[in-house]
Coordinates of C-alpha atoms and ligand atoms in Angstrom, one line a residue:
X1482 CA 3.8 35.1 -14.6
X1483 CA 5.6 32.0 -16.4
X1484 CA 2.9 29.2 -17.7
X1485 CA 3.4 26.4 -15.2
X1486 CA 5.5 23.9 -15.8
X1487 CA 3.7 20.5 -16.2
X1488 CA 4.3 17.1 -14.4
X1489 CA 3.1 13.6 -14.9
X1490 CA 3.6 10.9 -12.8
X1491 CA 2.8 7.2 -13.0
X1492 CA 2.6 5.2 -10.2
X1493 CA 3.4 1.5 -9.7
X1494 CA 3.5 -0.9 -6.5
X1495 CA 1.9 -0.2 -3.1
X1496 CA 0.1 2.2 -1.3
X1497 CA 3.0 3.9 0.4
X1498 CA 4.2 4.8 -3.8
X1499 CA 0.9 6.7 -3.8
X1500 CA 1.3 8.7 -0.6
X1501 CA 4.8 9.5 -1.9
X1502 CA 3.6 10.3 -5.4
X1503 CA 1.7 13.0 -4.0
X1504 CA 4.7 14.2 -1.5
X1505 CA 7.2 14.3 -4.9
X1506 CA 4.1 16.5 -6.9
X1507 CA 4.5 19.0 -3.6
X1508 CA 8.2 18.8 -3.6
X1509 CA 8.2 19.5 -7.6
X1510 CA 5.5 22.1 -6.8
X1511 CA 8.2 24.2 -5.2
X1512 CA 9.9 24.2 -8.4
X1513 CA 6.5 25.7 -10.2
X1514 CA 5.0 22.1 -11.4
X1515 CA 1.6 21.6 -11.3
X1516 CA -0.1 17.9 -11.9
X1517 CA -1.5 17.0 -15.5
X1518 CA -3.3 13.5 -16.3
X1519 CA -1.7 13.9 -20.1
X1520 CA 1.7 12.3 -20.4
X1521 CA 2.1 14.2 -23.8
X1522 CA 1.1 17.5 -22.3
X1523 CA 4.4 17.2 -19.3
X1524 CA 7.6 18.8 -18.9
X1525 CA 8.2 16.1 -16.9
X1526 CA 7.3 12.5 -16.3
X1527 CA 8.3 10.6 -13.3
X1528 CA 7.7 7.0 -13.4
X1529 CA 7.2 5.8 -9.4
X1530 CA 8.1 2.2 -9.6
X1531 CA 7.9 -1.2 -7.7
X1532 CA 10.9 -3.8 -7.6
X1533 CA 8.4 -6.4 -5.7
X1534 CA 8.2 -9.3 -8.2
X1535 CA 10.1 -9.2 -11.5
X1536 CA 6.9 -8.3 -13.9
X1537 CA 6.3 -5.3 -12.1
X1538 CA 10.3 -4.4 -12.5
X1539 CA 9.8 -5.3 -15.8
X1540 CA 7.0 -2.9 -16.5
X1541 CA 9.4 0.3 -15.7
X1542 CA 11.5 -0.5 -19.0
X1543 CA 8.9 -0.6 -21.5
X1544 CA 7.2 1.7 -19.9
X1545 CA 10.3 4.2 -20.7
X1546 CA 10.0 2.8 -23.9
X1547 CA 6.8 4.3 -24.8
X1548 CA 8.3 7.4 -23.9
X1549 CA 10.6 7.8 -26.8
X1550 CA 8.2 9.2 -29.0
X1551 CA 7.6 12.2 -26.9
X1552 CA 11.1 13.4 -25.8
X1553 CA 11.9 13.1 -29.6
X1554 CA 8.8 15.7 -30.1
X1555 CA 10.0 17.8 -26.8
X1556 CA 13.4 17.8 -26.2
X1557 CA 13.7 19.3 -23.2
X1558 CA 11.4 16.8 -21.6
X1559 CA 12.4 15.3 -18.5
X1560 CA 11.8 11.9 -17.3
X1561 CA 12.9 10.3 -14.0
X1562 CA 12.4 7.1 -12.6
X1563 CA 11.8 7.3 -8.6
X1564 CA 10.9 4.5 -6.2
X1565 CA 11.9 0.9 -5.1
X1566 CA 13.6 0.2 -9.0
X1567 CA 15.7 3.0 -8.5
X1568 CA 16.7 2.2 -5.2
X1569 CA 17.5 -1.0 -6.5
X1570 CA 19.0 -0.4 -9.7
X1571 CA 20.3 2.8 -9.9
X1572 CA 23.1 4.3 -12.1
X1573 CA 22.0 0.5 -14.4
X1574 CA 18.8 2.3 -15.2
X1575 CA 20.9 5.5 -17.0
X1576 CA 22.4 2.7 -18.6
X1577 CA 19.7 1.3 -19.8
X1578 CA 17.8 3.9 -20.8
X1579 CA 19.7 7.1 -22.2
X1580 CA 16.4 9.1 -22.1
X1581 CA 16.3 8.9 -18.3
X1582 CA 17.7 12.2 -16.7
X1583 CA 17.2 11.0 -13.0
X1584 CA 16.9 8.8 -10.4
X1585 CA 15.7 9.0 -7.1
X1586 CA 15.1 6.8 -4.4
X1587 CA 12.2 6.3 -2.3
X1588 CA 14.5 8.2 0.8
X1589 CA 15.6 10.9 -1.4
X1590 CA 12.6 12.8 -2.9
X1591 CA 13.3 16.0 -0.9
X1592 CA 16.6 16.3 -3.3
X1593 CA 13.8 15.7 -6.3
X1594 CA 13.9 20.3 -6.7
X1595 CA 18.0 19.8 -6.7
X1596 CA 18.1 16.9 -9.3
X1597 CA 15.4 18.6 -11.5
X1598 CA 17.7 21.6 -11.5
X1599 CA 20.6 19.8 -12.5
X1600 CA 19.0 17.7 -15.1
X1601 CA 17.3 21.1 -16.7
X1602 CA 21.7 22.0 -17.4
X1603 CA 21.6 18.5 -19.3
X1604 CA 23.6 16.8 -15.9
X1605 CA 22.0 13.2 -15.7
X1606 CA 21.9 12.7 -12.3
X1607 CA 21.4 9.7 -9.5
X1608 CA 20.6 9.9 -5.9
X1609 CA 20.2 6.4 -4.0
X1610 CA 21.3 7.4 -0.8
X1611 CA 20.0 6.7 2.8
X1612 CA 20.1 10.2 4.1
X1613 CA 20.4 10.4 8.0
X1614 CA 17.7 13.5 7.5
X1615 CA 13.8 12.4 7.5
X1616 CA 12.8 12.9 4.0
X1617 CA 9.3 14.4 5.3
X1618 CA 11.1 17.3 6.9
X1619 CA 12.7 18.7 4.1
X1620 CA 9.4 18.8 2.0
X1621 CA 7.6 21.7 1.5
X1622 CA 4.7 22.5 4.1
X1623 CA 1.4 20.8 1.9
X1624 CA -0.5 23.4 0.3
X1625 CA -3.7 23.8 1.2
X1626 CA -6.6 22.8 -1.4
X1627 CA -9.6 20.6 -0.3
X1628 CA -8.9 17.1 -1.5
X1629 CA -11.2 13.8 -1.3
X1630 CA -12.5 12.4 1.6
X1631 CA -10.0 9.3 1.9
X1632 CA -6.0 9.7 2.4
X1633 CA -2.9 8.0 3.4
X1634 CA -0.6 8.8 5.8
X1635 CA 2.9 6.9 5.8
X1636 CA 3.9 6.7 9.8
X1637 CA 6.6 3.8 9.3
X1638 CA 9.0 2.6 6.8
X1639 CA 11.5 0.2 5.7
X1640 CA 11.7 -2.9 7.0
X1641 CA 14.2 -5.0 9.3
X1642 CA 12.2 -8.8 9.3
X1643 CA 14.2 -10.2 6.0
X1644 CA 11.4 -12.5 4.7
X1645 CA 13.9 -14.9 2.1
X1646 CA 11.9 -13.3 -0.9
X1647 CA 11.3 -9.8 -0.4
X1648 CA 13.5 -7.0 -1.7
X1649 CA 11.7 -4.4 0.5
X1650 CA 14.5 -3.8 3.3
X1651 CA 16.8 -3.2 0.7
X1652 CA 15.1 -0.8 -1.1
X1653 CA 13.2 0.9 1.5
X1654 CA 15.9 0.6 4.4
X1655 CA 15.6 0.2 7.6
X1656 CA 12.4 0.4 9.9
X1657 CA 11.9 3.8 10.9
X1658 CA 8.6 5.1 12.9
X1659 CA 7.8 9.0 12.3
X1660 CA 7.5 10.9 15.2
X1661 CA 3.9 11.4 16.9
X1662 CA 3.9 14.7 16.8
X1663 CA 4.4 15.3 13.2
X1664 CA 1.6 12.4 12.5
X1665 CA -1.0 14.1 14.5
X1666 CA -0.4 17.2 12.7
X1667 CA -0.3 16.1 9.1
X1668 CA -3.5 14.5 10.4
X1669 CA -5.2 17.4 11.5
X1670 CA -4.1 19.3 8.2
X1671 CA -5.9 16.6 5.8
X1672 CA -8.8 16.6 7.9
X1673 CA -9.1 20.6 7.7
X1674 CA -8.8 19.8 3.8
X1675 CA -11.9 17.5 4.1
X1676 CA -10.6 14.2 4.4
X1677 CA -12.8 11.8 6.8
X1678 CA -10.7 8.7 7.0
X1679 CA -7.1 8.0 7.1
X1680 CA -5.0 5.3 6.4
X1681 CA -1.9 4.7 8.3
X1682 CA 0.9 3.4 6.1
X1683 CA 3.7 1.7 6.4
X1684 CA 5.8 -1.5 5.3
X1685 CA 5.7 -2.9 8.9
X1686 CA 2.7 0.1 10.0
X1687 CA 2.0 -2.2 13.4
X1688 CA 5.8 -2.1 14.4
X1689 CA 5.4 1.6 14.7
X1690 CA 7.3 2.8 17.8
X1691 CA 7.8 6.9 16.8
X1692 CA 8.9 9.1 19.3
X1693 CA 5.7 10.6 22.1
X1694 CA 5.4 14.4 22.4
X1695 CA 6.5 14.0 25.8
X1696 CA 9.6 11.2 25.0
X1697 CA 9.1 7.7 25.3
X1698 CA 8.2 5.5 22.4
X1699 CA 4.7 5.4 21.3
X1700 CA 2.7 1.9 20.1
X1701 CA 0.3 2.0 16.7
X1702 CA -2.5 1.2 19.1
X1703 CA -1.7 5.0 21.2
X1704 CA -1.2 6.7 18.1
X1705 CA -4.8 5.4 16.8
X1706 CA -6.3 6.2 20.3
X1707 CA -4.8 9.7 19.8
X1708 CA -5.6 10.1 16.2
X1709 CA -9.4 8.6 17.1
X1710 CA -9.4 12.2 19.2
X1711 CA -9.1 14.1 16.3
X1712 CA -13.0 16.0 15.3
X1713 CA -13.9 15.2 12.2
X1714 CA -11.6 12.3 11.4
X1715 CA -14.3 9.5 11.4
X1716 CA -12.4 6.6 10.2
X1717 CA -8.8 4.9 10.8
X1718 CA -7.1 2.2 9.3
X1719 CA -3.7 0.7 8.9
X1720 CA -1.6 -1.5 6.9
X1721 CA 0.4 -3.8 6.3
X1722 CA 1.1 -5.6 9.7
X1723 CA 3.6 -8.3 10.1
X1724 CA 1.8 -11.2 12.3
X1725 CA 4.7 -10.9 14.9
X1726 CA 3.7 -7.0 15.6
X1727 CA -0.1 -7.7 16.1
X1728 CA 0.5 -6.8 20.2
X1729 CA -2.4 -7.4 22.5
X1730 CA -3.0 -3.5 22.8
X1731 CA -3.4 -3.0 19.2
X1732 CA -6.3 -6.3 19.1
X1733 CA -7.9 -4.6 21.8
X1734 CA -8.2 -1.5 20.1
X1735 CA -9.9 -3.3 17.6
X1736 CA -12.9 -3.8 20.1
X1737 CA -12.8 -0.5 22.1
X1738 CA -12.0 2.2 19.4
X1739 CA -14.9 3.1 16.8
X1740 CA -13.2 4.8 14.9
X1741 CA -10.6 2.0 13.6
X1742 CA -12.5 0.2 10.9
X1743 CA -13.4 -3.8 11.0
X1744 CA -10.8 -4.9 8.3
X1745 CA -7.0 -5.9 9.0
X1746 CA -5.2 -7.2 6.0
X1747 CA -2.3 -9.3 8.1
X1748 CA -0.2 -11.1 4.9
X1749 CA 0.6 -14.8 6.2
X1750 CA 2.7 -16.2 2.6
X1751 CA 2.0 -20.2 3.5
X1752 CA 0.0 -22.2 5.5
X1753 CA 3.0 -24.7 6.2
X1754 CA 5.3 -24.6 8.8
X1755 CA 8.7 -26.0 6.9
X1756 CA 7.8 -23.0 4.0
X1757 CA 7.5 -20.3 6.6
X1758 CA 11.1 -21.3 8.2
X1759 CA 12.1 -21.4 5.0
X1760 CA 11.2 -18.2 3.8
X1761 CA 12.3 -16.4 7.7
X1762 CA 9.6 -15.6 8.5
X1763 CA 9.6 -16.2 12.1
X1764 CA 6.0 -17.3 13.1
X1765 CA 4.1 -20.7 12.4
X1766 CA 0.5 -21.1 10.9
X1767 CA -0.8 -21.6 14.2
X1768 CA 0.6 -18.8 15.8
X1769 CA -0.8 -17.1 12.8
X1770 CA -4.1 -18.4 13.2
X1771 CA -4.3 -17.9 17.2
X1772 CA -3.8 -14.2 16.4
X1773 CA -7.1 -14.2 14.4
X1774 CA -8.5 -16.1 16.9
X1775 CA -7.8 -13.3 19.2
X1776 CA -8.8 -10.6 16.3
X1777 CA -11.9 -11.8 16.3
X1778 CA -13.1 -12.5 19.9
X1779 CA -12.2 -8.9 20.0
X1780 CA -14.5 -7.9 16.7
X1781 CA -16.4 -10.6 15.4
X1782 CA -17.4 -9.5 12.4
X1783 CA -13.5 -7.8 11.3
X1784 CA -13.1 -8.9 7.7
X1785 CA -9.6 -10.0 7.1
X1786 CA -7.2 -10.2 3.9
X1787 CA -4.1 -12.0 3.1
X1788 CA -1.1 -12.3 1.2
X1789 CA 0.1 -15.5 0.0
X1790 CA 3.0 -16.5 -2.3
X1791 CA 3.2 -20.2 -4.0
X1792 CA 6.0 -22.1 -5.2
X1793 CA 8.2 -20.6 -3.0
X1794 CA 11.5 -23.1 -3.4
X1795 CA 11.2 -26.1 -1.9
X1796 CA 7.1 -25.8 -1.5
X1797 CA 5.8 -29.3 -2.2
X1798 CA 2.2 -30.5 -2.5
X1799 CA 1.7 -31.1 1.1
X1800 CA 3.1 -27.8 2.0
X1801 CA 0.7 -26.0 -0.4
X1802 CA -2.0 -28.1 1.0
X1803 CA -0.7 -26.8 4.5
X1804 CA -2.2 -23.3 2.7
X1805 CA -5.2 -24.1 1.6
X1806 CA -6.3 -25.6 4.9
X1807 CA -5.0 -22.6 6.9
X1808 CA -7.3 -20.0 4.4
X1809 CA -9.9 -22.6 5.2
X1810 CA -9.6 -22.3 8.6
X1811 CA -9.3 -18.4 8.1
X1812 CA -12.3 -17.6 6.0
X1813 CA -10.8 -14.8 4.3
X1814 CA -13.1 -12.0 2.9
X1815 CA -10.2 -10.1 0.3
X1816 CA -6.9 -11.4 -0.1
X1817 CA -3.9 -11.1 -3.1
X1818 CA -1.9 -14.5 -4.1
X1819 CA 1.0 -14.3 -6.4
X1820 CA 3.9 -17.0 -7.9
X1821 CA 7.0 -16.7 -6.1
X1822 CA 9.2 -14.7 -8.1
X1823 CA 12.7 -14.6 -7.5
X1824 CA 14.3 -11.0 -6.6
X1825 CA 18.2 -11.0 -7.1
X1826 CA 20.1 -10.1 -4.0
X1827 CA 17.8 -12.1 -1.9
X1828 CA 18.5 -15.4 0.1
X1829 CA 16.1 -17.3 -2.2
X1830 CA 17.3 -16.2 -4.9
X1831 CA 19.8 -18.9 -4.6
X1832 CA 17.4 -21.6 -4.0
X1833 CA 16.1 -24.3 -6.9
X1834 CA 12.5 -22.9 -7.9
X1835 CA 9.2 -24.9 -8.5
X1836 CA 8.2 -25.1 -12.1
X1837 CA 6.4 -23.1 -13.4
X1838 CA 3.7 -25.6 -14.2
X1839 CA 3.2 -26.4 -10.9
X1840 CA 3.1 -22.8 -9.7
X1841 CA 0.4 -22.1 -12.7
X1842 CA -1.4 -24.9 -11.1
X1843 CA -1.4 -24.4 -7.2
X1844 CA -2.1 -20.6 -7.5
X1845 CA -5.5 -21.5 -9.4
X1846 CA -6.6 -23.6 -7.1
X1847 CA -5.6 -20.8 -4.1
X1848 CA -7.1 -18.5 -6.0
X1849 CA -10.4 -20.5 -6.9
X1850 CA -10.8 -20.7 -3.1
X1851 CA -9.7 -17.8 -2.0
X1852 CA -12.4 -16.1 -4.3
X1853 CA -15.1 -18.5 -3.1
X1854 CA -14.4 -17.0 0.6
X1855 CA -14.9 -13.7 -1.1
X1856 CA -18.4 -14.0 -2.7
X1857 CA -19.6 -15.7 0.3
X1858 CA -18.5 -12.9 2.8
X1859 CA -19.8 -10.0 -0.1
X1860 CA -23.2 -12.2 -0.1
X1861 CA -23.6 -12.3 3.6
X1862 CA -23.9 -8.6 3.6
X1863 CA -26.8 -8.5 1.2
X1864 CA -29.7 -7.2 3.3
X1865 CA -27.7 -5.7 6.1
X1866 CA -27.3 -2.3 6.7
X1867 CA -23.5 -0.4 6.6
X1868 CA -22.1 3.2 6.5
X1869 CA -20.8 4.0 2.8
X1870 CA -18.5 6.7 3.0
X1871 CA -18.7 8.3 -0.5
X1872 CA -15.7 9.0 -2.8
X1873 CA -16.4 9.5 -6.1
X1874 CA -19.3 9.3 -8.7
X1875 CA -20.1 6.0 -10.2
X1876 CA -20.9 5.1 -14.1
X1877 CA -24.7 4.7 -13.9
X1878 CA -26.2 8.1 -13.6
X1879 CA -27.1 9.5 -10.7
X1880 CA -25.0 6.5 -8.7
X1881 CA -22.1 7.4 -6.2
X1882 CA -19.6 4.6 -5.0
X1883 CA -18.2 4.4 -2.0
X1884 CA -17.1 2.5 0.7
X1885 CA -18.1 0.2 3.8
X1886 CA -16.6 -0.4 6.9
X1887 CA -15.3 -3.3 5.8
X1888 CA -13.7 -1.8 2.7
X1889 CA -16.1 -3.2 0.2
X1890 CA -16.6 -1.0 -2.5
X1891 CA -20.3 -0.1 -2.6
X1892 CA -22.7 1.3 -5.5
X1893 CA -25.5 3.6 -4.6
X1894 CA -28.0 6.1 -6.3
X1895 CA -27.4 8.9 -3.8
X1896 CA -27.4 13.0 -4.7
X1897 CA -23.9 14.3 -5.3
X1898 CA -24.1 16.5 -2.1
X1899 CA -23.5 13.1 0.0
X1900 CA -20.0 13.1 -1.6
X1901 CA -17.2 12.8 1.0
X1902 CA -20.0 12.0 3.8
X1903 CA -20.9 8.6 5.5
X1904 CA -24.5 7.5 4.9
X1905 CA -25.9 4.9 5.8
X1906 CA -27.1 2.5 3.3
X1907 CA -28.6 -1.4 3.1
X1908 CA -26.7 -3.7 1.1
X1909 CA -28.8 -5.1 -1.6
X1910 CA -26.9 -7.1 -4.2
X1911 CA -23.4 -8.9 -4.6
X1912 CA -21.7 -8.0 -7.8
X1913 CA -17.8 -9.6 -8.4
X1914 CA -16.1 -7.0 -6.9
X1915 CA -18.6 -4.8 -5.6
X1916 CA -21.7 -4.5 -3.8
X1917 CA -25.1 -2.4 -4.5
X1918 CA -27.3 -0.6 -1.9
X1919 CA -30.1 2.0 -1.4
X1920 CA -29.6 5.2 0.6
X1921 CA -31.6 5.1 4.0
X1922 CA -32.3 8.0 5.9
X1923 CA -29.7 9.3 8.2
Ligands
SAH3292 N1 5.3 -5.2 4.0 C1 4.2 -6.0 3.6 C2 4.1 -6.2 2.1 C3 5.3 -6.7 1.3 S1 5.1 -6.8 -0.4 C4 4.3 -7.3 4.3 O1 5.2 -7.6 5.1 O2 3.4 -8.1 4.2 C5 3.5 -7.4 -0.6 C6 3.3 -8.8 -0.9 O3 4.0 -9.2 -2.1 C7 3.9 -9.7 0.1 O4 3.1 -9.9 1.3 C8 4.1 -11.0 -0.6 O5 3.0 -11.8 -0.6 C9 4.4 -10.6 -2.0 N2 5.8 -10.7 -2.4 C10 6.8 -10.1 -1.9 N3 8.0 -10.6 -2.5 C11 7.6 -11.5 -3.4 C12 8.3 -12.3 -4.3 N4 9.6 -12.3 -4.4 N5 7.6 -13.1 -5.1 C13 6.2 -13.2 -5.0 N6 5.5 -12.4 -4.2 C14 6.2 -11.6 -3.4
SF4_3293 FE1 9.0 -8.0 2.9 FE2 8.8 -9.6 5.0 FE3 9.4 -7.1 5.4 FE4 7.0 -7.7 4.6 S1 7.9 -8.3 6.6 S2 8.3 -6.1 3.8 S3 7.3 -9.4 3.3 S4 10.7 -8.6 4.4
F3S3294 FE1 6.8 -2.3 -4.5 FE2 8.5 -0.9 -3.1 FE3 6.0 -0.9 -2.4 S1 8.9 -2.8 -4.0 S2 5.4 -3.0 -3.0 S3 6.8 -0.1 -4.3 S4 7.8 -0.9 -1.0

């Protein structure tokens, strides 16, 4: 038999670019690729990368950069670029960059086998299209090999909500649920493979409205009741939701289903009013914050996360102020902040900025807080007791790392044959971005 051929991919951006990094290394397994950590080792290196703010488009260029040294040691190396700075930039990138032999689009990987073909008779090719096909479909059935005990699972994409910033219904598309049916069995297949909690992915995931088994349209919430059905799947989650989508079915399923953690990460991007017209997004802080109210009458003790953006045109200090008392009001226990960056091709784009000075300034003091509100929910847990499902082994000898309910990651001297089980364990210590327990029986 031929030596396998050997791919490397590098993967930028969200969650759903991991879930389709592993769907491309199946695809490309079809055409006798298996996976290597060492760039300098691959036949071929596909960079999976993020359009979302301009550093992380950025980062794809030098990135392919670095890579000139080896394709001048291996010729017939080939390198790709995939994901939402393909969709976005396309046939510019070959420009660009005359050692890229393909690009694909996040709604094209199935033609990944075709274009790796073409570019193997030197044909430098692009595909940006928005087939009418599901992409999921035309990929090969997984292959079957045990995997860790965590996964995602994208059951929505694209996006149709427009926020004035984001560059994510352009490159993604439109919204489009998968069908139940195909969830529930991808489900049950990672599950056989020993994964115990899922992740349900997508860009608007609580939008979800896939075609039932038996026709009709089917919510998040009935999908997670389903999916809550399936043995040996022992935890659910899902993200990111759009404030707007958080429908009174799926709150209450946060109180009546155990197997759908305590942790919703619902991105709100300003505290004020006039910013959140401004940037379309359709809902006001306090419809925002009446949401969590409900969230939490339903599971008091849900830890929730944020997104927030500063400096977004036009933000002045009262509006930023607006934000901090909102994440006051929220008590976040995680959450990401970033400076508004400006993505060509959207609305506010065209809009006057806020200096950069003022953005350095703002997202300090958002951050400053919003870290405060973490270390105090991490230090409330210290003495209680949690379920640490374990994933990997730590650095300390002897020490597993895992995580809570509540998605903390947690350090613990436990045996390796608790890895990929839940355990429960009592939270001793705070660290930055961690926690430490001891294994208790059962
Ligand atoms: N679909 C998700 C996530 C979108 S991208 C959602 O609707 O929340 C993740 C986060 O990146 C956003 O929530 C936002 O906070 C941030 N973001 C998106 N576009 C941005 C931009 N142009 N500048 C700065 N941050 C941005
Ligand atoms: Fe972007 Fe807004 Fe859609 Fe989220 S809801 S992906 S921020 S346009
Ligand atoms: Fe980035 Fe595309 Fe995800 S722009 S955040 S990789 S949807």
């Amino acid at each position: 038999m031929a030596e396998p051929k050997k791919l490397f991919i590098k993967t930028y951006g969200c969650q759903m670019n991991v879930y389709d990094s592993e769907r491309m290394a199946e695809a490309l397994g079809a055409s006798g690729y298996v996976q290597t950590a060492a760039p300098e080792e691959a036949d071929m290196i596909l960079l999976n990368t993020c359009h979302i703010r301009e550093k992380a488009a950025e980062k794809v260029y030098s990135e392919l950069g670095r890579l000139k040294p080896l394709k001048a040691a291996k010729p017939g190396l080939k390198i790709g670029v995939a994901g939402c700075v393909a969709q976005a930039e396309g046939e510019e990138i070959l420009r660009r960059q005359p050692l890229v032999d393909l690009v694909v689009g996040p709604q094209s990987y199935h033609r990944l086998p075709d274009l790796e073909a073409r570019a193997g008779q030197g044909q430098r090719a692009v595909e940006t299209e928005f087939p009418a096909e599901d992409k999921f479909d035309h990929l090969p059935a997984r292959p079957k090999p045990r995997r860790g005990p965590t996964a995602f699972l994208t059951v929505q994409e694209g996006c149709d909500k427009f926020c004035a910033f984001c560059v994510v219904p352009y490159t993604r598309g439109a919204e489009v649920s998968r069908p139940v049916a195909r969830v529930l069995s991808e489900a049950r297949d990672l599950v056989e493979r020993g994964v115990r909690e899922i992740t349900l992915l997508g860009q608007n995931v609580n939008a979800y409205h896939g075609a039932g088994p038996e026709g009709g349209d089917w919510s998040l919430a009935r999908l997670i009741r389903e999916l809550a059905e399936v043995d040996g799947l022992e935890r659910i989650r899902f993200t990111t939701s759009h404030p707007n989508d958080m429908s009174d079915d799926l709150i209450e399923a946060h109180g009546t289903c155990e197997k759908l953690m305590p942790y919703l990460h619902l991105p709100v991007q300003s505290g004020s009013d006039r910013i959140l017209k401004a940037m379309n997004r359709s809902h006001t802080a306090e419809q925002y914050l009446r949401v969590i109210e409900r969230l939490r009458a339903a599971r008091p003790d849900i830890l929730l996360s944020g997104d927030f953006i500063v400096g977004f045109p036009g933000e002045e200090e009262a509006d930023f102020q607006a934000t901090m008392d909102l994440v006051r009001a929220v008590e976040y226990g995680q959450a990401y902040s970033f400076k508004y960056s400006p993505r060509p091709g959207t609305p506010a784009a065209e809009r006057a900025g806020v200096s950069v000075e003022v953005m350095d300034d703002r997202l300090q003091r958002l951050q400053t807080l919003l870290n405060q509100q973490q270390r105090a929910r991490q230090e409330a847990m210290v003495g209680r007791n949690v379920r640490v499902l374990f994933e990997k082994q730590g650095r300390a000898p002897g020490q597993l790392v895992g995580k809570s309910e509540y998605l903390h990651a947690v350090h613990v001297i436990a045996p390796d044959s608790a890895l990929g089980e839940s355990r429960a364990v009592r939270i001793a210590a705070s660290a930055p971005n961690s926690l430490a327990g001891e294994l208790l029986a059962g």
